[in-house]
Short mmCIF file of N, CA, C and O in Angstrom, two decimals:
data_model
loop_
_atom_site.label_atom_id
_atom_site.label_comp_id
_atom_site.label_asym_id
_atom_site.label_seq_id
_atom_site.Cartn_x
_atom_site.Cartn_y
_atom_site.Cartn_z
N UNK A 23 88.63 -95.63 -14.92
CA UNK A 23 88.43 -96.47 -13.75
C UNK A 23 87.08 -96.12 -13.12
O UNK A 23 86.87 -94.98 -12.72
N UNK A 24 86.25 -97.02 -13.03
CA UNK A 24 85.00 -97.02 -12.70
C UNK A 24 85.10 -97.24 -10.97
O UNK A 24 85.73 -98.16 -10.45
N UNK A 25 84.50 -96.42 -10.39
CA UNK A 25 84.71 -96.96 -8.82
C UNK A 25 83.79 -98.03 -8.56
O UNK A 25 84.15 -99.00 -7.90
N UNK A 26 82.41 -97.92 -9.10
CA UNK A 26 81.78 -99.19 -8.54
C UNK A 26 81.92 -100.30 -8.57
O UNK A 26 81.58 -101.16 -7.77
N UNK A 27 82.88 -100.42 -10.32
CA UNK A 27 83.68 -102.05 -10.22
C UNK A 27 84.63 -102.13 -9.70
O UNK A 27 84.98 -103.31 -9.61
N UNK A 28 85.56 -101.19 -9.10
CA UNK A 28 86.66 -101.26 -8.22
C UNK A 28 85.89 -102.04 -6.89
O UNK A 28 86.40 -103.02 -6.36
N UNK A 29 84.47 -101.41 -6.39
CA UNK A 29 84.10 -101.95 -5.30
C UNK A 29 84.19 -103.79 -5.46
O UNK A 29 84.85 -104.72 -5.00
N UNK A 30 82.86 -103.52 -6.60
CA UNK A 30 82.63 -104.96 -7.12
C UNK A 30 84.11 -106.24 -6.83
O UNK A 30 84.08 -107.38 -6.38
N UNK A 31 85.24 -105.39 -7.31
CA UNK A 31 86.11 -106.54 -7.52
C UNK A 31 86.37 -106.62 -5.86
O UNK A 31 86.27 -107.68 -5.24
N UNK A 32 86.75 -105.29 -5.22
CA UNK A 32 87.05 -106.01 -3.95
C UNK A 32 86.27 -106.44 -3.63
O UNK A 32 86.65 -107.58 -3.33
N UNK A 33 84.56 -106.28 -3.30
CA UNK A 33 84.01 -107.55 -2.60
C UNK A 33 84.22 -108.34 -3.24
O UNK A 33 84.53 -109.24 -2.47
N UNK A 34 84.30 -108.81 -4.45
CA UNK A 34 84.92 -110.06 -4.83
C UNK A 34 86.04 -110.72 -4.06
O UNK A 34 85.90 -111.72 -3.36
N UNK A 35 87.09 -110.09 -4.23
CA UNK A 35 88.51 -110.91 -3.65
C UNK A 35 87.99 -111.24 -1.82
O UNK A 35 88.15 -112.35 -1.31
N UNK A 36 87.35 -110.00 -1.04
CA UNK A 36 86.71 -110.24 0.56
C UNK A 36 85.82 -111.60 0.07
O UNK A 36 86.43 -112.55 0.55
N UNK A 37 84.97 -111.97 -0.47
CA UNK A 37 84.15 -113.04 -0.66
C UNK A 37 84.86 -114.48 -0.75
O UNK A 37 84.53 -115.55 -0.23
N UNK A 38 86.31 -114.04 -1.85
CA UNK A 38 87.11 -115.20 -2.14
C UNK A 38 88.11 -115.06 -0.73
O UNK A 38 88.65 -116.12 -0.40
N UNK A 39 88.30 -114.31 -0.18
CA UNK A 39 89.27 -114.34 0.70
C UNK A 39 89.35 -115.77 1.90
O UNK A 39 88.45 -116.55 2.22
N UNK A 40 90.90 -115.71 2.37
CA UNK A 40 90.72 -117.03 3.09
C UNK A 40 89.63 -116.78 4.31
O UNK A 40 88.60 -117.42 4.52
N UNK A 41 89.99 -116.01 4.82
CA UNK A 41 89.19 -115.34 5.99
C UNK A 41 87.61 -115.87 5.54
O UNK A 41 87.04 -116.79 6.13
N UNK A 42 87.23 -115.39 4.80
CA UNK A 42 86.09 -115.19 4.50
C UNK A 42 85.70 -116.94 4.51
O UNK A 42 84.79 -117.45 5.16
N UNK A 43 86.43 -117.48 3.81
CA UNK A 43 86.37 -118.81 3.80
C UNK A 43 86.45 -119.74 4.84
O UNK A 43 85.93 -120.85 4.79
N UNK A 44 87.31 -119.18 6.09
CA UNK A 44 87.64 -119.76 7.75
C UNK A 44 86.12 -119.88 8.17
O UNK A 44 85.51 -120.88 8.55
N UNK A 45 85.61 -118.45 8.00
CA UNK A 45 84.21 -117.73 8.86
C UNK A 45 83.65 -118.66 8.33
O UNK A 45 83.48 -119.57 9.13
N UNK A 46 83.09 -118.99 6.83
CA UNK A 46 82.09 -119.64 6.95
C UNK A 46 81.89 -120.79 6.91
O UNK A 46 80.77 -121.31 6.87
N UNK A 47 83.53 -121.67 6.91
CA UNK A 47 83.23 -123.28 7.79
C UNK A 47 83.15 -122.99 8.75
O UNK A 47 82.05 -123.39 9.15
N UNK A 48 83.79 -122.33 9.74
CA UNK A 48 83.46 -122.01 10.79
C UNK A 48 81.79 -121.57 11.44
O UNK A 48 81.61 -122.01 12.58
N UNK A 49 81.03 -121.06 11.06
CA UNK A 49 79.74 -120.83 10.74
C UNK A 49 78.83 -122.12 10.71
O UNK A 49 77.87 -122.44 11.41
N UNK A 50 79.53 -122.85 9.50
CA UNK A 50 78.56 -124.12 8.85
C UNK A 50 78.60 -125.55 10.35
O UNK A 50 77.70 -126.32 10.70
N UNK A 51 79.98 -125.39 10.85
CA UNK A 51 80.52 -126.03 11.84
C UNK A 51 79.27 -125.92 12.88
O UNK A 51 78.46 -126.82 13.11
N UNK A 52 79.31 -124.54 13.49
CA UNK A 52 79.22 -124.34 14.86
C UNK A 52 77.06 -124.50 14.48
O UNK A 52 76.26 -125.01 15.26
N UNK A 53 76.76 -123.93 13.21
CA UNK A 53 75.34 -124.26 12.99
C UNK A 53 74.74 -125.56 13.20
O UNK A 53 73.58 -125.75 13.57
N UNK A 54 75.74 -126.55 12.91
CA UNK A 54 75.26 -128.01 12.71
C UNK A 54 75.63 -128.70 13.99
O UNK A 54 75.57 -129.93 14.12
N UNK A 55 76.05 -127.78 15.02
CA UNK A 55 76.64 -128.80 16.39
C UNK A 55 75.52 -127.85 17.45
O UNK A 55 75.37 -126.68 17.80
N UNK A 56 75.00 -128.96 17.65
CA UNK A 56 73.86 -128.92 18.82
C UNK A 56 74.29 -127.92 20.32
O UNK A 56 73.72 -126.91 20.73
N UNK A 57 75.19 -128.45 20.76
CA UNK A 57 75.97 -127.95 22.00
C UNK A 57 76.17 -126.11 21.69
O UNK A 57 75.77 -125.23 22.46
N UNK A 58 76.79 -125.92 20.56
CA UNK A 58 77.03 -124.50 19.93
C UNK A 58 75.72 -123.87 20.18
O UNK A 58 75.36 -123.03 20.99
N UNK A 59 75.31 -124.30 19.56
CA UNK A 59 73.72 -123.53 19.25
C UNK A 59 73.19 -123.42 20.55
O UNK A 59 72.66 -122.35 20.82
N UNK A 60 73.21 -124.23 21.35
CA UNK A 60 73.03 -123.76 22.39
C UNK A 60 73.26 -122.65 23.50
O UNK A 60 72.59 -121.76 24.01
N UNK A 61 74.96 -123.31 23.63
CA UNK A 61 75.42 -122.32 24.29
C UNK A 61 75.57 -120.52 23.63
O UNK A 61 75.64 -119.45 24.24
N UNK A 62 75.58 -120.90 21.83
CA UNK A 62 75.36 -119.52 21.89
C UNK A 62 73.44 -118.92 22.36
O UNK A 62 72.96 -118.02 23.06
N UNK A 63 73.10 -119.59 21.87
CA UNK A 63 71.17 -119.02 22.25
C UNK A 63 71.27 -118.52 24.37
O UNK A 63 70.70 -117.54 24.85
N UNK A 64 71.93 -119.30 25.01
CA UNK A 64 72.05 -119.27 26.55
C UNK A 64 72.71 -118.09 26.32
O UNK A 64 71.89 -117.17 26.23
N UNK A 65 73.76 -117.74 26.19
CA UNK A 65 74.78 -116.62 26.32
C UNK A 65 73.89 -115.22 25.76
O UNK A 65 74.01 -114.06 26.16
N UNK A 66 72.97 -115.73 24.72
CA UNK A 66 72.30 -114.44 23.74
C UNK A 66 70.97 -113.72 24.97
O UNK A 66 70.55 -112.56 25.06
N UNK A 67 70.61 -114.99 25.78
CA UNK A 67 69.10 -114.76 26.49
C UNK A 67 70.01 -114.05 28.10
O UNK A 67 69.47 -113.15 28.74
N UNK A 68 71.47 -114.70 28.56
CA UNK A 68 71.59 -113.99 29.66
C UNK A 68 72.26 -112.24 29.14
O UNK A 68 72.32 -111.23 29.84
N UNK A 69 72.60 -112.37 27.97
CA UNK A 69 72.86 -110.80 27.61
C UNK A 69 71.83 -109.72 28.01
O UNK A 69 71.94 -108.71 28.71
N UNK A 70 70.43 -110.46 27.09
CA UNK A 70 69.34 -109.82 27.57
C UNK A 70 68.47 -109.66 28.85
O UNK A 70 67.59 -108.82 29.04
N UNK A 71 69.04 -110.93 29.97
CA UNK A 71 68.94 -110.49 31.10
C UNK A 71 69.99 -109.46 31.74
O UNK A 71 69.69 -108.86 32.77
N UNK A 72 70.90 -109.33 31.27
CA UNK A 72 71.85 -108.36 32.10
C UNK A 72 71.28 -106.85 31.78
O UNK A 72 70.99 -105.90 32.51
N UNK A 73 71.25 -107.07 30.23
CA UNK A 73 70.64 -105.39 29.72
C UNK A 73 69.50 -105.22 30.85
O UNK A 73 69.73 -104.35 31.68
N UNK A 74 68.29 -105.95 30.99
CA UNK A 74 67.10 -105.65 31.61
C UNK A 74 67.30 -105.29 33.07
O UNK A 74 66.79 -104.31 33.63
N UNK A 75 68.19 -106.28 33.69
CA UNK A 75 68.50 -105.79 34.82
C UNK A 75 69.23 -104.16 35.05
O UNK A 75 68.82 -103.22 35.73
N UNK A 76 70.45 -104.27 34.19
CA UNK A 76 70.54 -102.76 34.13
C UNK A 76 69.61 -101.70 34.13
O UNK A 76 69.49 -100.94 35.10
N UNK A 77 68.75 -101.60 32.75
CA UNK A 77 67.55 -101.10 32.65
C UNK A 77 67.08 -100.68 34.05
O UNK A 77 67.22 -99.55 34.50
N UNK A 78 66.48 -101.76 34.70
CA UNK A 78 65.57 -101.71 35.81
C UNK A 78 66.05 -101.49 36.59
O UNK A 78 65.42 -101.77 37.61
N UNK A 79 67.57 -100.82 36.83
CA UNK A 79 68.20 -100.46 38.32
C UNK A 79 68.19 -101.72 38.98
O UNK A 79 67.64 -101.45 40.04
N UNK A 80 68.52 -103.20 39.02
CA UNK A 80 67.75 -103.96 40.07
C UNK A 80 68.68 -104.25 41.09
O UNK A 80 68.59 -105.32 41.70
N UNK A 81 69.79 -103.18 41.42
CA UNK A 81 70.66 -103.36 42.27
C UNK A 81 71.60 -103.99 41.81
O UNK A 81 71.58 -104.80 40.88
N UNK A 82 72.59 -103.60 42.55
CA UNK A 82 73.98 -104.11 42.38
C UNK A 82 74.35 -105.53 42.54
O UNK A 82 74.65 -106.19 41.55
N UNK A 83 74.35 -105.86 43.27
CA UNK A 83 74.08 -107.00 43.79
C UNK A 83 72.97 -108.19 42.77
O UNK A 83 73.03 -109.41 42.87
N UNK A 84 72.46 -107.78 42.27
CA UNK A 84 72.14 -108.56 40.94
C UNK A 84 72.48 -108.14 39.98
O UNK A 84 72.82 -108.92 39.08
N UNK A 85 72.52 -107.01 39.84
CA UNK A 85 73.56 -107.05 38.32
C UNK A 85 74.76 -107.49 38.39
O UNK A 85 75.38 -107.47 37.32
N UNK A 86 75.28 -107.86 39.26
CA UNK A 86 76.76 -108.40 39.58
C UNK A 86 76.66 -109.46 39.10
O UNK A 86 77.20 -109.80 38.05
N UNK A 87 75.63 -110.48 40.11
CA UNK A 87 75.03 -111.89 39.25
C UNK A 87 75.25 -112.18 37.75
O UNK A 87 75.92 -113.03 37.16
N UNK A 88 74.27 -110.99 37.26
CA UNK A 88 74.01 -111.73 35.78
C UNK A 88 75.51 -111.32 35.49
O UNK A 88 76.26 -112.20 35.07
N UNK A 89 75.87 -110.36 35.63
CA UNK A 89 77.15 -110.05 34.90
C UNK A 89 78.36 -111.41 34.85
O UNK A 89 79.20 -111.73 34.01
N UNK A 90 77.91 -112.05 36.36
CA UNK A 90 79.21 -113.35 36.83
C UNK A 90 78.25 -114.65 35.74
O UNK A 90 78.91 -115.53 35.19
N UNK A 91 77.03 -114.64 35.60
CA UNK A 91 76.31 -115.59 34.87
C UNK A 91 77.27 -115.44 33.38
O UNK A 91 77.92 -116.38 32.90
N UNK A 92 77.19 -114.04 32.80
CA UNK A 92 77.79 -113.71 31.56
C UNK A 92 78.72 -114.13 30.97
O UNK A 92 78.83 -114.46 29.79
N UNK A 93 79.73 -114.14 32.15
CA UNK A 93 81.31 -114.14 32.17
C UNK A 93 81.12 -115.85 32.35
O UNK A 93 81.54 -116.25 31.26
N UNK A 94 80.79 -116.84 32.98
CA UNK A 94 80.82 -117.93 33.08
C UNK A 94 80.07 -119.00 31.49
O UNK A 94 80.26 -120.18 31.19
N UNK A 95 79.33 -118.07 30.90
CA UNK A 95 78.87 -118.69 29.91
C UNK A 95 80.34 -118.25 28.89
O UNK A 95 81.23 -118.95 28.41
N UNK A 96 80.12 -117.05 28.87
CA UNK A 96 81.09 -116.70 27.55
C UNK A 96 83.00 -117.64 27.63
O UNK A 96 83.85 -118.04 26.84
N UNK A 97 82.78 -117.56 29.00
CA UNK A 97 84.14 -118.85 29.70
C UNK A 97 84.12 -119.97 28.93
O UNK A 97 85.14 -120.40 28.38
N UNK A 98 82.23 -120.89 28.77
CA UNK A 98 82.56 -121.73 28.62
C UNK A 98 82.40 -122.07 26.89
O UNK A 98 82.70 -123.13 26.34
N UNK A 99 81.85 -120.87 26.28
CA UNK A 99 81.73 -120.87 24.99
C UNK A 99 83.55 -121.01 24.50
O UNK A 99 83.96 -121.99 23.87
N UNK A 100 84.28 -120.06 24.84
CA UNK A 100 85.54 -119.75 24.62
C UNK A 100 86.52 -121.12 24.91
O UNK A 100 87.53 -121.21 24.22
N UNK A 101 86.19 -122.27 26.00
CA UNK A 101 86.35 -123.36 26.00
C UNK A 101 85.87 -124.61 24.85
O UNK A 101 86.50 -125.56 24.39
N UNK A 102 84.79 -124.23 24.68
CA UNK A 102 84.21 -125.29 23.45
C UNK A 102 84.93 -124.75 21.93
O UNK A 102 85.10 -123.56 21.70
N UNK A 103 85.28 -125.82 21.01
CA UNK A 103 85.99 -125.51 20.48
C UNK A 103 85.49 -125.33 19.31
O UNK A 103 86.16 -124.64 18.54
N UNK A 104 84.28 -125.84 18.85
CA UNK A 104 83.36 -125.61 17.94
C UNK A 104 82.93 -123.94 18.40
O UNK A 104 83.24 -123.21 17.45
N UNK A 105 82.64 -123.56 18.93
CA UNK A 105 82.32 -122.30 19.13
C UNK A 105 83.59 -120.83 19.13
O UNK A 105 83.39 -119.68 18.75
N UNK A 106 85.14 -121.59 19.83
CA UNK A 106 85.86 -120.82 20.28
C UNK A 106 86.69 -120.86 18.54
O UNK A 106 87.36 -119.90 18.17
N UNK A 107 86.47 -122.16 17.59
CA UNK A 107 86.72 -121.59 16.52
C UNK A 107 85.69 -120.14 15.85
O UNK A 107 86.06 -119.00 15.60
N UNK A 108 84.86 -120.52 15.76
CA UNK A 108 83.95 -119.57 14.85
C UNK A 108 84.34 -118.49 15.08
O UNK A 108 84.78 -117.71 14.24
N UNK A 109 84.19 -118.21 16.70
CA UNK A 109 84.58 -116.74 17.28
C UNK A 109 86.02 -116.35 16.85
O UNK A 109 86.21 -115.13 16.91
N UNK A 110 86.82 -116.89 16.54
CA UNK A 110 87.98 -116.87 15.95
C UNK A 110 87.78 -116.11 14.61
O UNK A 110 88.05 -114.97 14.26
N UNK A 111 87.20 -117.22 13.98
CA UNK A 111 87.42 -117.09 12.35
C UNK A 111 86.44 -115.50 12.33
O UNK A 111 86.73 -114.60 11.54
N UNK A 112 85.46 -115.41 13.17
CA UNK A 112 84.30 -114.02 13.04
C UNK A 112 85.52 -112.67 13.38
O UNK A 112 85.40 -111.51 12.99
N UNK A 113 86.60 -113.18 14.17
CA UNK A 113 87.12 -111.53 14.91
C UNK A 113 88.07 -111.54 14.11
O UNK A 113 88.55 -110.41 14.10
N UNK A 114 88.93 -112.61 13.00
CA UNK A 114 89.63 -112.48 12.19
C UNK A 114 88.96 -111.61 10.67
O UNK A 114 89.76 -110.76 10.29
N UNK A 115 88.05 -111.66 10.05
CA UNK A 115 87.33 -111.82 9.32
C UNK A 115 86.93 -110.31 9.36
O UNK A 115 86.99 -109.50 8.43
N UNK A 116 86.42 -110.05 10.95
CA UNK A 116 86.30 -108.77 11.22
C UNK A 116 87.75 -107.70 10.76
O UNK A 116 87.89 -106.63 10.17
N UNK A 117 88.49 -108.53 11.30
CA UNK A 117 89.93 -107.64 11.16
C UNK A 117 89.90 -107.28 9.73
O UNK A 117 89.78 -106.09 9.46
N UNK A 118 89.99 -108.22 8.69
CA UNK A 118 89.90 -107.71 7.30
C UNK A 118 89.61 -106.63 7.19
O UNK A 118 90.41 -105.70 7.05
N UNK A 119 88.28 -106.55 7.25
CA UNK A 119 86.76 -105.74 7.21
C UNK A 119 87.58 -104.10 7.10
O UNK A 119 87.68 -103.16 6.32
N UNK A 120 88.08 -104.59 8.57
CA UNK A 120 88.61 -102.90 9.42
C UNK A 120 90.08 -102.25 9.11
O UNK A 120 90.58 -101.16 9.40
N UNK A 121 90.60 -103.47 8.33
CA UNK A 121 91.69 -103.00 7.57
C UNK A 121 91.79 -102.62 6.26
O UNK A 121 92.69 -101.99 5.72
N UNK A 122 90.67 -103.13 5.74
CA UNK A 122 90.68 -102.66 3.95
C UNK A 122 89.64 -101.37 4.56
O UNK A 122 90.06 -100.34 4.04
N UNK A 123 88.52 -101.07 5.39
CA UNK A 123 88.19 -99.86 5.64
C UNK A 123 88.97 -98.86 6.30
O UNK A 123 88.59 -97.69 6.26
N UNK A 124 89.95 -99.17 6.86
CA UNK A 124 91.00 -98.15 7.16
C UNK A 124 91.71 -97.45 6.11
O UNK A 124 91.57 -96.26 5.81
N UNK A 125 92.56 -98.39 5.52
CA UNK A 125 92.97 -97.95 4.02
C UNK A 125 92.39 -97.05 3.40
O UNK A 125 92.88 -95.94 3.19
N UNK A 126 91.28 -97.44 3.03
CA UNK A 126 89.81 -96.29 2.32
C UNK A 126 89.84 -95.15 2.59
O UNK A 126 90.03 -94.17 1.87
N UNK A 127 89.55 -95.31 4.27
CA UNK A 127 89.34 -93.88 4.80
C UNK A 127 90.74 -92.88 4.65
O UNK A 127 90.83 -91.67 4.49
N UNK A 128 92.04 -94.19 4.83
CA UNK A 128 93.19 -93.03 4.87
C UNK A 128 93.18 -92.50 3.32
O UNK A 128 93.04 -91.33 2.97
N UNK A 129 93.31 -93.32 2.69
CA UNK A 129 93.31 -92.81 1.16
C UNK A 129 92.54 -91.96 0.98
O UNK A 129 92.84 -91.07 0.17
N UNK A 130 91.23 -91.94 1.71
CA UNK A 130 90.15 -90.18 1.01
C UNK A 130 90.79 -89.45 2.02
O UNK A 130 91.02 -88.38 1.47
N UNK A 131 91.19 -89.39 3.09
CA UNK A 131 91.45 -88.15 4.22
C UNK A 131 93.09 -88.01 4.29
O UNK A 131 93.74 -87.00 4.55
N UNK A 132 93.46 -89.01 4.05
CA UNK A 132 95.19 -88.43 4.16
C UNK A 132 95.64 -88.94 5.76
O UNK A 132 96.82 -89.10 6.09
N UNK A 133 94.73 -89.12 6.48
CA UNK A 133 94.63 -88.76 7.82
C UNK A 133 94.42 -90.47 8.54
O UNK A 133 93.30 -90.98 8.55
N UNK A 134 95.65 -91.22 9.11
CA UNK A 134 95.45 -92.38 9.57
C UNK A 134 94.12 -92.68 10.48
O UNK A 134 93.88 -91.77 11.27
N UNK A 135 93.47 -93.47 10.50
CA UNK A 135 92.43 -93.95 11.99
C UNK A 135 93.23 -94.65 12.79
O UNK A 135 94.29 -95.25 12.59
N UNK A 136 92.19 -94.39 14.27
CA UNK A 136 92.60 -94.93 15.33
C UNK A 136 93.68 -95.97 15.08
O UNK A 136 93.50 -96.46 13.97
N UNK A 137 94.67 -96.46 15.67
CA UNK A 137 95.17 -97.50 16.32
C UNK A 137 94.76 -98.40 17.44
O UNK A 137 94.19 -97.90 18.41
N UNK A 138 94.91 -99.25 17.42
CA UNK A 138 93.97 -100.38 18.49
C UNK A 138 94.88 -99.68 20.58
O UNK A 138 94.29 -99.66 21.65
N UNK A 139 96.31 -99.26 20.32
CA UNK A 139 96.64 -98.99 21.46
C UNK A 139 95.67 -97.22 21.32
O UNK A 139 95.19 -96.79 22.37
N UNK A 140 95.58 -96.73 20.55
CA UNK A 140 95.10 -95.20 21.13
C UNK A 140 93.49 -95.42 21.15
O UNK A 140 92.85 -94.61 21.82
N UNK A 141 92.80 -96.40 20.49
CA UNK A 141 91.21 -97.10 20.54
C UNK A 141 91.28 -97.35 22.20
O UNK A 141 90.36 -96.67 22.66
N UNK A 142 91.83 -97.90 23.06
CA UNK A 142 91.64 -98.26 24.23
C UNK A 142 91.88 -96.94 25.25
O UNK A 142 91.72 -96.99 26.47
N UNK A 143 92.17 -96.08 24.71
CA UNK A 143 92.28 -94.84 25.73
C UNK A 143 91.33 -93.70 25.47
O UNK A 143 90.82 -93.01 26.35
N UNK A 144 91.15 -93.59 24.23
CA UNK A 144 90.10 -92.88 24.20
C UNK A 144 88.63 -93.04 23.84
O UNK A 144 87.76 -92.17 23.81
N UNK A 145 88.55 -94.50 23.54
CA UNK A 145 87.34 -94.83 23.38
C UNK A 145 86.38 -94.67 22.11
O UNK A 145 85.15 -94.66 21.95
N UNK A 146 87.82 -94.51 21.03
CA UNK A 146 87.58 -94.47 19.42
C UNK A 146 87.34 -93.33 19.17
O UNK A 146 87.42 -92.49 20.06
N UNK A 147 86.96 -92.99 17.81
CA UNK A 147 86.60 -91.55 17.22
C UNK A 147 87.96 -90.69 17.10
O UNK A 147 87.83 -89.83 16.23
N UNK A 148 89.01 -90.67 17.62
CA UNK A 148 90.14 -90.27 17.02
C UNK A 148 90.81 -89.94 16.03
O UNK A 148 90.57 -90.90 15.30
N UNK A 149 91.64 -89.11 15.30
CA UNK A 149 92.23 -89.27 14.11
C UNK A 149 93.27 -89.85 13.78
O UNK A 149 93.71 -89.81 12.63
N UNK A 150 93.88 -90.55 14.87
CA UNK A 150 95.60 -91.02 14.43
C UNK A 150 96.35 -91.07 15.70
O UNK A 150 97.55 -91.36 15.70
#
């Protein structure tokens, strides 16, 4: 048993996978709809205003702003449905990802990873 074609085949089956297949109509969807592209490019430029403001200390009171700017875009991305699919099919897709790499890791260490309830308390890096 060769490990690198062991890899090979699983990215194969992740490539053929449905998931994989959701993401990238999902993808092809949200690329070709005007409104998407937008609202994601708006949501991408107030990210980078929030970072900067952070950055620059510019008070609370405006970082509050961009932060309520943030939350009102990502509101309305999560409303549009061309977009609130993709984001779907991307955090599903992700899940794969983090479940065939979990496996992996338990199989070389013996030793489970995080759980998503003990991920929220300690802030990852855990063993189990």
């Amino acid at each position: 048993m060769d490990i690198t074609e062991k890899a090979r085949e699983l990215g194969l089956m992740l490539a053929n996978s449905k998931e994989m297949e959701l993401y990238k109509n999902a993808e092809a969807a949200m690329q070709s709809d005007t409104k998407s592209t937008i609202l994601m490019n708006e949501y991408k430029q107030l990210q980078i205003e929030m970072v900067k403001k952070t950055r620059e200390n510019a008070g609370t009171e405006a970082i509050e702003e961009a932060k309520q700017k943030l939350l009102a875009k990502q509101k309305e991305i999560n409303e549009y449905p061309t977009t609130f699919e993709f984001l779907s099919a991307k955090a599903n897709l992700e899940a794969l990802m983090k479940k065939v790499n979990d496996i992996i890791v338990f199989s070389i260490t013996g030793e489970p990873t995080c759980s998503d309830d003990k991920c929220k308390t300690c802030g990852g890096g855990c063993k189990g």
